[in-house]
């Protein structure tokens, strides 16, 4: 820079109520102070791109774009300054007034409007909002910009500086070469940012795939070696798939996710047209320990806009039931809010989300077709999370249902039986897909509800994960067959002719049920003879369209109000305990036995007892006898 240049400084007011707007932007628009560096680097990248494009048609600029394009970040801990420099297009005095003196007026946006055809398609310009530069005031007490336009005569340049309090100052200066230098005088509470390693980490996080090299330099450091390039100037997802080997994909995934294991699958796609975007998705081989309950996991698909990092795991791109998917989506055209931290709804956003879901399910289906240990691992690690898609994704419900796996009375191994395999084993014209929910495998296997199915040789799916209770309330049918609960009482045990009760026996059983209902009073709805129990004394008959005992308990545990209900009770007229109740004439003893039949039925089904102490006393008294 030539310090001999003389000029009278000119102080101007910003064209808007900048003091209020800057306070709003600093306190509300940006949620993370590190964003300022992303915005300044993006502006520098824009300036380098503009020089490259304008040199194609402006003969006065030709040759200026031959120097190696570079973005430099200089840290001076003693002076408390951080400087971002580029050798791009630079700005004229009027450019500075228009772009830095007016909030939300973006030179980049106007430059884009001037491009057409292939130029606009190829331009990798980032800032289109006119406020990104002002994010510097999040951390800086004073910002100074020195810039020389590539078309300026000699060393003519302009200096702009402001403390962001309503005014800015302009003065002439000199620079040896075109470009822009932005100096931030960091506030005392932000000087922890004057650490080279931290700045490098921020660059790699937000701007790692900017197409120009970024170097970080510490003032006063004596080294004969040229500073290293901090960023990876070519994003893997922008390269043709034929150029990328499996090892590169695996290495990229491990760097992206922090997972030491290789991915199980990946999908790499470029979509070209009026609206272009790229996606690189990975199906992990193992899950983080908190995946099941951390539904707000923020480590999923990263969103980039023209290779500039915007956000992690955007909910608008990846539904929660696919939160285990890792990867990158990079778009040229997605609209953002003014701080570039929140996506705005748009038709393109809907298309990209649908594509992410489709490609993710494609990967899972391919893994299912291959089977083997990788598929077994996926089911063990992610199978229960995938079930959430039945509840959340109506459009893909049937497709997701085909990928689900359960234990059953035929194959008790977890995640082993598909709904398709169930129907194939059931043979021709199965009336339903039968299931039974419970808290554990031991509980459901001991359930009296399975007795009739066991006798008839009918397979029952055994659903023991908490999400299963909600799943079956949303998945009503599969491949045209209804899903029915084995606890509903709709299935009857096949009876031999010699086992059918006579008319007199049926009347006696009906009378006994009436007696038991009277003894239990308000504790039950109806009492009826069971046509499905073969070994147990009693069971609860759940309403096929009502709330199960397990769901009632889960809602109570979650603090939800659950209406009172009176369960229906079925009794096995052939059981010794029921016969004892029928034979005794002691009214007190009959009442105790009746309550015991109901209590044990509730307990086996995972229900709760209103009087546990009374149940223990009744059991002890029965054992003592």
XYZ file of C-alpha atoms in Angstrom:
625
model
C 0.000 0.000 0.000
C 1.212 3.547 -0.767
C 0.762 5.709 2.342
C 1.516 8.943 0.481
C -2.013 9.170 -0.944
C -3.799 12.265 0.367
C -7.540 12.560 0.746
C -10.114 14.213 2.913
C -12.173 11.715 4.881
C -15.933 11.807 4.371
C -18.325 10.617 7.062
C -21.783 9.455 6.025
C -24.858 8.019 7.677
C -26.041 4.588 6.683
C -29.034 4.608 4.355
C -31.236 2.811 6.899
C -31.677 2.815 10.658
C -28.528 0.772 10.752
C -27.997 0.944 14.513
C -31.331 -0.756 15.207
C -30.949 -3.146 12.292
C -27.445 -4.208 13.327
C -28.643 -4.867 16.876
C -31.483 -6.972 15.494
C -29.144 -8.861 13.171
C -26.483 -9.486 15.805
C -28.940 -10.571 18.500
C -31.543 -12.380 16.430
C -30.555 -13.238 12.873
C -27.407 -15.167 13.686
C -27.458 -17.862 16.357
C -23.708 -18.573 16.257
C -21.032 -15.890 16.332
C -18.667 -18.036 14.222
C -20.987 -17.391 11.265
C -19.199 -14.076 10.641
C -16.164 -15.851 9.191
C -18.306 -17.936 6.853
C -19.890 -14.737 5.514
C -16.605 -12.916 4.984
C -15.018 -15.916 3.269
C -18.123 -16.259 1.083
C -17.835 -12.603 0.063
C -14.168 -13.132 -0.801
C -15.071 -16.173 -2.893
C -17.703 -14.107 -4.698
C -15.142 -11.428 -5.504
C -12.760 -13.994 -6.999
C -15.554 -15.509 -9.069
C -16.666 -12.096 -10.319
C -13.158 -11.291 -11.525
C -12.980 -14.590 -13.386
C -16.311 -14.023 -15.132
C -15.913 -10.365 -15.957
C -12.429 -11.001 -17.388
C -14.077 -13.211 -20.014
C -15.784 -10.220 -21.639
C -13.885 -7.159 -20.368
C -10.558 -6.781 -22.148
C -9.298 -4.332 -19.538
C -9.490 -7.086 -16.911
C -7.897 -9.825 -18.982
C -4.674 -11.012 -17.435
C -5.647 -9.864 -13.933
C -7.322 -13.211 -13.312
C -4.110 -15.074 -14.122
C -2.608 -14.556 -10.680
C -3.356 -17.465 -8.332
C -6.692 -16.752 -6.659
C -6.399 -16.978 -2.901
C -8.209 -16.027 0.293
C -6.009 -15.176 3.258
C -6.973 -14.902 6.928
C -4.396 -13.124 9.077
C -4.517 -13.216 12.873
C -2.728 -10.666 15.024
C -3.292 -11.577 18.670
C -1.268 -8.596 19.946
C -3.265 -6.063 17.917
C -6.538 -7.992 18.503
C -7.263 -8.013 14.782
C -8.428 -10.564 12.264
C -8.037 -9.728 8.568
C -9.661 -11.438 5.572
C -8.025 -10.633 2.225
C -8.761 -11.648 -1.369
C -7.297 -10.708 -4.764
C -10.666 -10.649 -6.478
C -12.640 -8.014 -8.384
C -12.531 -5.388 -5.611
C -14.901 -2.390 -5.387
C -15.041 1.134 -6.655
C -15.932 4.006 -4.343
C -19.523 3.882 -5.573
C -19.605 0.116 -5.070
C -18.549 0.649 -1.479
C -21.273 3.242 -0.918
C -23.894 1.051 -2.566
C -22.923 -2.246 -0.988
C -21.472 -1.319 2.410
C -23.336 1.913 3.014
C -26.749 0.387 2.399
C -28.045 -2.494 4.471
C -29.605 -5.401 2.559
C -28.471 -4.196 -0.838
C -26.377 -6.923 -2.368
C -23.961 -6.358 -5.205
C -23.812 -10.097 -5.723
C -27.578 -10.284 -6.214
C -27.428 -7.568 -8.863
C -24.434 -9.225 -10.508
C -26.370 -12.483 -10.747
C -29.242 -10.643 -12.396
C -26.827 -9.428 -15.056
C -25.739 -12.946 -15.978
C -27.671 -15.192 -18.318
C -27.527 -18.634 -19.847
C -24.448 -20.736 -19.187
C -22.765 -17.926 -17.271
C -25.440 -17.983 -14.607
C -25.415 -21.753 -14.519
C -21.653 -21.826 -13.973
C -21.347 -18.958 -11.527
C -20.634 -20.237 -8.015
C -21.703 -17.045 -6.253
C -22.752 -17.237 -2.669
C -23.882 -13.991 -1.006
C -27.258 -12.761 -2.220
C -28.645 -11.013 0.827
C -26.526 -7.931 1.462
C -26.326 -8.469 5.228
C -23.634 -11.152 5.497
C -20.853 -8.564 5.698
C -22.485 -6.930 8.705
C -22.233 -10.152 10.691
C -18.660 -8.953 11.318
C -20.113 -6.608 13.945
C -21.159 -9.645 15.980
C -17.526 -9.908 17.095
C -15.900 -6.623 16.036
C -15.963 -3.197 17.693
C -14.667 -1.672 14.472
C -14.495 -2.898 10.866
C -12.183 -1.451 8.217
C -12.429 -2.323 4.521
C -9.740 -1.384 2.010
C -10.515 -2.245 -1.590
C -9.269 -1.548 -5.092
C -11.351 -2.392 -8.147
C -9.654 -4.438 -10.855
C -10.497 -1.751 -13.403
C -9.161 1.150 -11.335
C -6.353 3.323 -12.626
C -2.943 2.956 -10.965
C -3.161 2.146 -7.259
C -6.398 4.049 -6.634
C -8.349 2.487 -3.748
C -10.877 3.347 -1.065
C -10.988 2.797 2.663
C -14.306 2.288 4.537
C -14.548 1.992 8.309
C -17.273 2.016 10.938
C -18.074 1.018 14.479
C -21.603 0.040 13.387
C -23.211 2.824 15.408
C -24.978 4.628 12.587
C -22.206 6.176 10.509
C -19.317 5.112 8.318
C -16.301 6.954 6.970
C -14.885 6.885 3.441
C -11.446 8.043 2.369
C -9.077 7.472 -0.505
C -6.108 5.203 -0.082
C -3.790 3.156 -2.255
C -3.266 -0.538 -2.824
C -0.599 -2.330 -4.821
C -3.040 -4.736 -6.469
C -6.793 -5.196 -6.932
C -8.701 -6.963 -4.206
C -10.301 -6.388 -0.819
C -8.963 -6.386 2.734
C -11.438 -6.574 5.649
C -9.950 -5.894 9.084
C -11.904 -6.672 12.251
C -10.912 -5.112 15.570
C -12.330 -7.805 17.835
C -14.236 -6.909 20.959
C -12.712 -7.939 24.267
C -15.218 -10.758 24.837
C -14.463 -12.231 21.396
C -10.664 -12.280 21.483
C -10.664 -15.996 22.154
C -11.209 -16.215 18.392
C -7.643 -15.009 17.830
C -6.373 -18.567 17.829
C -5.085 -20.028 14.577
C -6.220 -23.575 15.296
C -9.702 -22.374 16.131
C -9.945 -20.266 12.990
C -8.792 -23.243 10.911
C -11.491 -25.389 12.513
C -14.150 -22.773 11.729
C -12.959 -22.551 8.120
C -13.056 -26.324 7.704
C -16.507 -26.487 9.274
C -18.210 -23.773 7.220
C -16.050 -23.141 4.159
C -14.086 -26.320 3.620
C -15.363 -26.762 0.063
C -15.011 -23.184 -1.238
C -13.397 -23.553 -4.647
C -10.522 -21.172 -3.827
C -7.640 -21.947 -1.443
C -7.872 -20.433 2.045
C -4.730 -19.822 4.108
C -4.515 -18.861 7.779
C -1.493 -16.782 8.797
C -0.375 -15.659 12.251
C 1.222 -12.223 12.356
C 4.809 -12.313 13.525
C 5.246 -15.992 12.835
C 8.594 -16.616 11.153
C 8.470 -19.449 8.676
C 10.093 -19.852 5.303
C 7.383 -22.250 4.232
C 4.260 -20.966 2.532
C 1.197 -21.301 4.829
C -0.780 -24.459 4.220
C -4.122 -24.439 2.445
C -6.708 -25.021 5.159
C -9.647 -26.090 3.030
C -10.366 -28.871 0.553
C -10.945 -26.871 -2.606
C -12.785 -29.625 -4.449
C -15.868 -31.071 -2.812
C -16.068 -34.839 -3.272
C -19.759 -34.740 -4.155
C -19.124 -32.392 -7.091
C -16.846 -34.895 -8.822
C -18.115 -37.510 -11.298
C -18.789 -40.865 -9.651
C -16.530 -42.673 -12.109
C -13.550 -40.748 -10.727
C -14.144 -41.732 -7.089
C -13.083 -45.039 -5.580
C -14.648 -46.899 -2.669
C -11.779 -45.917 -0.393
C -12.376 -42.215 -1.073
C -16.069 -42.570 -0.298
C -15.290 -44.422 2.940
C -12.672 -41.859 3.951
C -15.053 -38.980 3.244
C -17.796 -40.662 5.279
C -15.513 -41.180 8.257
C -14.438 -37.546 8.175
C -18.031 -36.403 7.799
C -19.546 -38.548 10.540
C -16.694 -39.245 12.936
C -17.559 -42.940 12.642
C -14.494 -45.171 12.663
C -16.370 -47.929 10.814
C -16.983 -47.841 7.037
C -20.502 -47.145 5.779
C -22.791 -50.020 4.822
C -24.012 -48.266 1.642
C -23.795 -44.928 -0.126
C -25.670 -43.119 -2.893
C -24.161 -40.338 -5.020
C -26.385 -38.395 -7.420
C -26.276 -35.192 -9.460
C -29.522 -33.601 -10.645
C -29.111 -31.176 -13.524
C -31.614 -28.824 -15.069
C -33.166 -25.447 -14.360
C -32.641 -26.227 -10.673
C -29.534 -28.265 -9.906
C -28.392 -30.021 -6.784
C -26.121 -32.839 -5.697
C -26.461 -35.358 -2.893
C -24.082 -37.834 -1.335
C -25.804 -40.061 1.236
C -24.386 -42.758 3.498
C -26.038 -45.596 5.378
C -23.895 -46.145 8.507
C -22.797 -49.560 9.657
C -23.421 -48.788 13.326
C -25.571 -46.431 15.382
C -24.558 -43.859 18.001
C -25.572 -44.943 21.491
C -28.298 -42.290 21.838
C -29.992 -42.735 18.466
C -33.178 -44.386 19.778
C -34.245 -41.594 22.095
C -32.449 -38.589 20.630
C -34.990 -37.759 17.954
C -33.502 -34.274 17.578
C -30.129 -35.648 16.495
C -28.283 -32.933 14.580
C -25.643 -34.999 12.841
C -27.543 -36.121 9.787
C -27.425 -34.638 6.293
C -25.434 -31.411 6.010
C -26.830 -28.682 3.782
C -24.548 -26.640 1.539
C -25.500 -23.793 -0.761
C -22.982 -23.646 -3.590
C -20.464 -25.548 -1.433
C -20.839 -23.186 1.545
C -21.953 -24.992 4.703
C -25.341 -23.772 5.954
C -26.600 -26.191 8.595
C -26.540 -29.683 10.022
C -29.447 -32.104 9.712
C -32.020 -29.725 8.272
C -35.420 -31.121 9.287
C -36.865 -29.958 5.965
C -34.478 -32.302 4.131
C -34.412 -35.393 6.325
C -37.373 -36.814 8.270
C -36.618 -37.896 11.809
C -37.156 -41.580 11.163
C -34.128 -41.414 8.813
C -31.960 -39.474 11.251
C -29.288 -42.182 11.057
C -28.542 -41.274 7.417
C -25.388 -39.211 6.978
C -24.358 -37.140 3.982
C -24.399 -33.882 2.076
C -26.935 -31.992 -0.028
C -25.566 -29.100 -2.091
C -27.940 -26.850 -4.003
C -27.486 -23.771 -6.151
C -30.965 -22.421 -5.630
C -32.480 -23.208 -2.226
C -33.954 -20.044 -0.673
C -32.795 -19.163 2.840
C -33.918 -16.597 5.344
C -31.930 -13.398 5.679
C -29.358 -14.956 8.053
C -28.923 -18.015 5.823
C -29.536 -20.243 8.860
C -33.151 -21.247 8.182
C -34.545 -22.793 5.027
C -37.628 -21.310 3.431
C -40.309 -23.529 1.943
C -40.112 -23.851 -1.813
C -41.033 -26.373 -4.526
C -37.333 -27.234 -4.927
C -37.034 -27.970 -1.220
C -39.910 -30.429 -1.498
C -38.267 -32.131 -4.481
C -34.921 -32.454 -2.717
C -36.537 -33.843 0.436
C -38.446 -36.427 -1.608
C -35.218 -37.368 -3.398
C -33.317 -37.753 -0.108
C -36.041 -40.019 1.285
C -36.263 -42.057 -1.932
C -32.510 -42.569 -2.210
C -32.236 -43.437 1.485
C -34.927 -46.091 1.190
C -33.226 -47.340 -1.987
C -30.043 -47.981 -0.011
C -31.931 -49.824 2.737
C -33.779 -51.956 0.174
C -30.516 -52.892 -1.535
C -29.080 -53.918 1.808
C -32.194 -56.011 2.483
C -31.894 -57.752 -0.888
C -28.270 -58.636 -0.139
C -29.118 -59.895 3.359
C -26.308 -61.357 5.434
C -24.618 -59.877 8.466
C -24.781 -56.281 7.201
C -28.579 -56.475 6.953
C -28.863 -58.141 10.357
C -26.719 -55.377 11.830
C -28.878 -52.695 10.225
C -32.009 -54.199 11.745
C -30.391 -54.456 15.145
C -29.018 -50.906 15.023
C -31.715 -48.989 13.141
C -34.763 -51.235 12.746
C -36.773 -49.722 15.594
C -35.993 -46.167 14.450
C -37.175 -47.004 10.933
C -40.534 -48.056 12.430
C -41.181 -44.385 13.227
C -41.620 -43.873 9.483
C -44.908 -45.803 9.610
C -46.247 -43.023 11.827
C -44.542 -40.058 10.136
C -44.443 -40.816 6.412
C -47.832 -41.693 4.976
C -46.599 -41.519 1.376
C -43.946 -44.211 1.949
C -45.788 -46.299 4.561
C -46.120 -49.449 2.445
C -42.515 -49.223 1.294
C -41.257 -48.825 4.855
C -43.491 -51.653 6.076
C -41.758 -54.075 3.702
C -38.447 -53.259 5.387
C -39.596 -53.899 8.946
C -38.674 -57.096 10.749
C -40.159 -58.691 13.877
C -39.894 -61.737 16.095
C -42.747 -64.235 15.920
C -43.961 -67.477 17.421
C -42.307 -69.259 14.481
C -38.966 -67.420 14.639
C -38.330 -65.779 18.003
C -35.067 -64.100 16.984
C -35.432 -60.288 17.068
C -35.807 -58.544 13.696
C -36.174 -61.794 11.778
C -39.659 -61.946 10.188
C -40.934 -59.614 7.483
C -44.617 -59.010 6.848
C -44.139 -60.484 3.384
C -42.640 -63.683 4.824
C -45.487 -63.903 7.340
C -48.092 -63.878 4.574
C -46.128 -66.379 2.490
C -46.020 -68.796 5.427
C -49.706 -68.279 6.148
C -50.598 -69.804 2.788
C -53.635 -68.981 0.715
C -56.236 -66.514 1.922
C -55.010 -65.673 5.445
C -57.688 -63.701 7.252
C -55.251 -61.335 8.988
C -51.720 -60.629 10.155
C -51.866 -61.390 13.870
C -49.628 -59.661 16.401
C -49.272 -59.370 20.156
C -47.629 -56.427 21.936
C -45.882 -56.596 25.286
C -43.011 -55.344 27.385
C -40.702 -58.319 26.870
C -40.374 -61.582 25.004
C -40.962 -63.570 28.198
C -44.182 -61.687 28.844
C -45.713 -62.178 25.409
C -44.671 -65.828 25.204
C -46.434 -66.448 28.514
C -49.573 -64.631 27.399
C -52.813 -66.662 27.440
C -53.760 -64.876 24.219
C -51.385 -67.149 22.303
C -53.007 -70.403 23.434
C -55.623 -70.533 20.689
C -53.062 -69.623 18.003
C -50.691 -72.290 19.265
C -53.423 -74.896 19.095
C -54.387 -73.816 15.559
C -50.769 -73.535 14.352
C -51.196 -69.854 13.398
C -48.122 -67.598 13.517
C -48.254 -64.453 15.667
C -45.826 -61.536 15.465
C -44.344 -60.694 18.871
C -43.897 -56.931 19.259
C -41.933 -55.928 22.340
C -40.421 -52.537 21.486
C -42.214 -49.443 22.887
C -42.598 -47.987 19.378
C -44.568 -51.087 18.342
C -47.570 -49.970 20.401
C -47.793 -46.831 18.273
C -46.859 -48.571 15.037
C -49.864 -50.920 15.068
C -52.154 -47.938 15.617
C -51.035 -46.524 12.263
C -50.306 -49.599 10.151
C -53.804 -50.983 9.676
C -53.071 -53.337 6.805
C -50.298 -54.716 4.641
C -50.689 -56.113 1.143
C -54.453 -55.951 1.577
C -54.500 -57.932 4.840
C -55.566 -56.279 8.100
C -53.311 -56.299 11.139
C -55.172 -57.633 14.177
C -54.236 -57.961 17.817
C -54.175 -61.483 19.240
C -55.536 -59.938 22.455
C -58.733 -58.751 20.798
C -60.580 -62.043 21.241
C -61.495 -62.265 17.561
C -59.577 -65.511 17.046
C -61.124 -68.701 18.458
C -59.370 -71.933 19.241
C -60.450 -74.743 16.899
C -62.779 -77.032 18.855
C -63.318 -80.736 18.380
C -66.933 -81.878 18.178
C -66.662 -83.786 21.455
C -65.331 -80.651 23.206
C -68.309 -78.451 22.327
C -70.410 -77.666 25.441
C -73.956 -78.941 25.646
C -76.794 -76.474 25.867
C -77.077 -77.131 29.594
C -73.322 -76.589 30.112
C -73.470 -73.354 28.144
C -76.303 -72.097 30.325
C -74.307 -72.942 33.445
C -71.263 -71.108 32.118
C -73.314 -68.051 31.220
C -74.823 -68.060 34.688
C -71.375 -68.322 36.258
C -70.178 -65.354 34.200
C -73.155 -63.366 35.441
C -72.244 -64.255 39.015
C -68.610 -63.213 38.521
C -69.677 -59.903 36.963
C -71.889 -59.223 39.960
C -69.033 -60.062 42.365
C -66.574 -57.772 40.526
C -69.037 -54.888 40.185
C -67.585 -51.757 38.579
C -64.173 -53.367 37.996
C -65.290 -55.036 34.742
C -67.424 -54.387 31.739
C -68.540 -57.839 30.611
C -67.625 -61.370 31.679
C -67.981 -64.197 29.162
C -66.850 -67.784 28.602
C -63.670 -67.945 26.542
C -63.445 -69.768 23.220
C -59.660 -69.350 22.997
C -58.156 -70.273 26.389
C -56.799 -73.800 26.652
C -54.544 -73.607 29.714
C -54.989 -70.278 31.527
C -57.874 -69.490 33.860
C -58.698 -66.050 32.505
C -57.617 -63.215 30.233
C -58.539 -59.668 29.332
C -60.412 -59.277 26.063
C -59.120 -56.040 24.542
C -61.338 -53.921 22.327
C -59.981 -54.241 18.784
C -60.519 -50.506 18.227
C -59.697 -49.379 21.752
C -56.610 -48.534 23.786
C -54.466 -51.447 24.948
C -53.364 -51.819 28.552
C -49.767 -51.233 27.494
C -50.605 -47.989 25.743
C -52.629 -46.793 28.720
C -49.655 -47.394 30.992
C -47.233 -45.618 28.625
C -49.502 -42.574 28.413
C -49.782 -42.435 32.199
C -46.009 -42.601 32.537
C -45.768 -39.691 30.098
C -48.094 -37.648 32.315
C -51.109 -37.894 30.000
C -54.665 -38.093 31.274
C -56.094 -41.533 30.557
C -59.856 -42.121 30.948
C -61.022 -44.874 33.277
C -62.116 -48.099 31.638
C -63.732 -51.382 32.564
C -62.014 -54.338 30.921
C -63.918 -57.315 29.600
C -62.952 -60.597 31.251
C -62.910 -64.026 29.660
C -62.835 -67.168 31.798
C -61.823 -70.724 30.971
C -64.719 -72.843 32.233
C -62.495 -75.947 32.183
C -59.884 -74.505 34.556
C -59.651 -75.815 38.135
C -59.698 -72.305 39.646
C -62.895 -71.436 37.793
C -64.456 -74.768 38.821
C -63.538 -74.047 42.433
C -65.314 -70.707 42.262
C -68.373 -72.389 40.747
C -68.500 -75.071 43.429
C -67.960 -72.996 46.572
C -70.966 -71.573 48.386
C -68.991 -69.196 50.601
C -69.842 -65.769 49.185
C -66.671 -64.193 50.585
C -64.530 -66.937 49.073
C -66.320 -66.605 45.697
C -65.588 -62.866 45.661
C -61.918 -63.420 46.425
C -61.593 -65.967 43.631
C -63.409 -63.676 41.181
C -61.062 -60.783 41.985
C -58.106 -63.125 41.672
C -59.200 -64.150 38.156
C -59.348 -60.486 37.110
C -56.089 -59.461 38.833
C -54.018 -62.201 37.255
C -55.485 -61.462 33.825
C -54.542 -57.786 34.196
C -51.024 -58.598 35.366
C -50.325 -61.012 32.531
C -51.399 -58.356 30.026
C -49.153 -55.707 31.566
C -51.937 -53.848 33.328
C -51.792 -52.170 36.708
C -53.632 -53.262 39.866
C -55.585 -50.719 41.873
C -55.028 -52.810 45.035
C -51.739 -54.781 44.839
C -51.808 -55.542 48.581
C -55.257 -57.101 48.260
C -54.021 -59.295 45.412
C -51.097 -60.569 47.509
C -53.411 -61.391 50.409
C -55.748 -63.343 48.139
C -52.862 -65.311 46.603
C -51.384 -66.079 50.029
C -54.750 -67.227 51.343
C -55.258 -69.491 48.342
C -51.770 -70.988 48.751
C -52.317 -71.572 52.454
C -55.421 -73.587 51.705
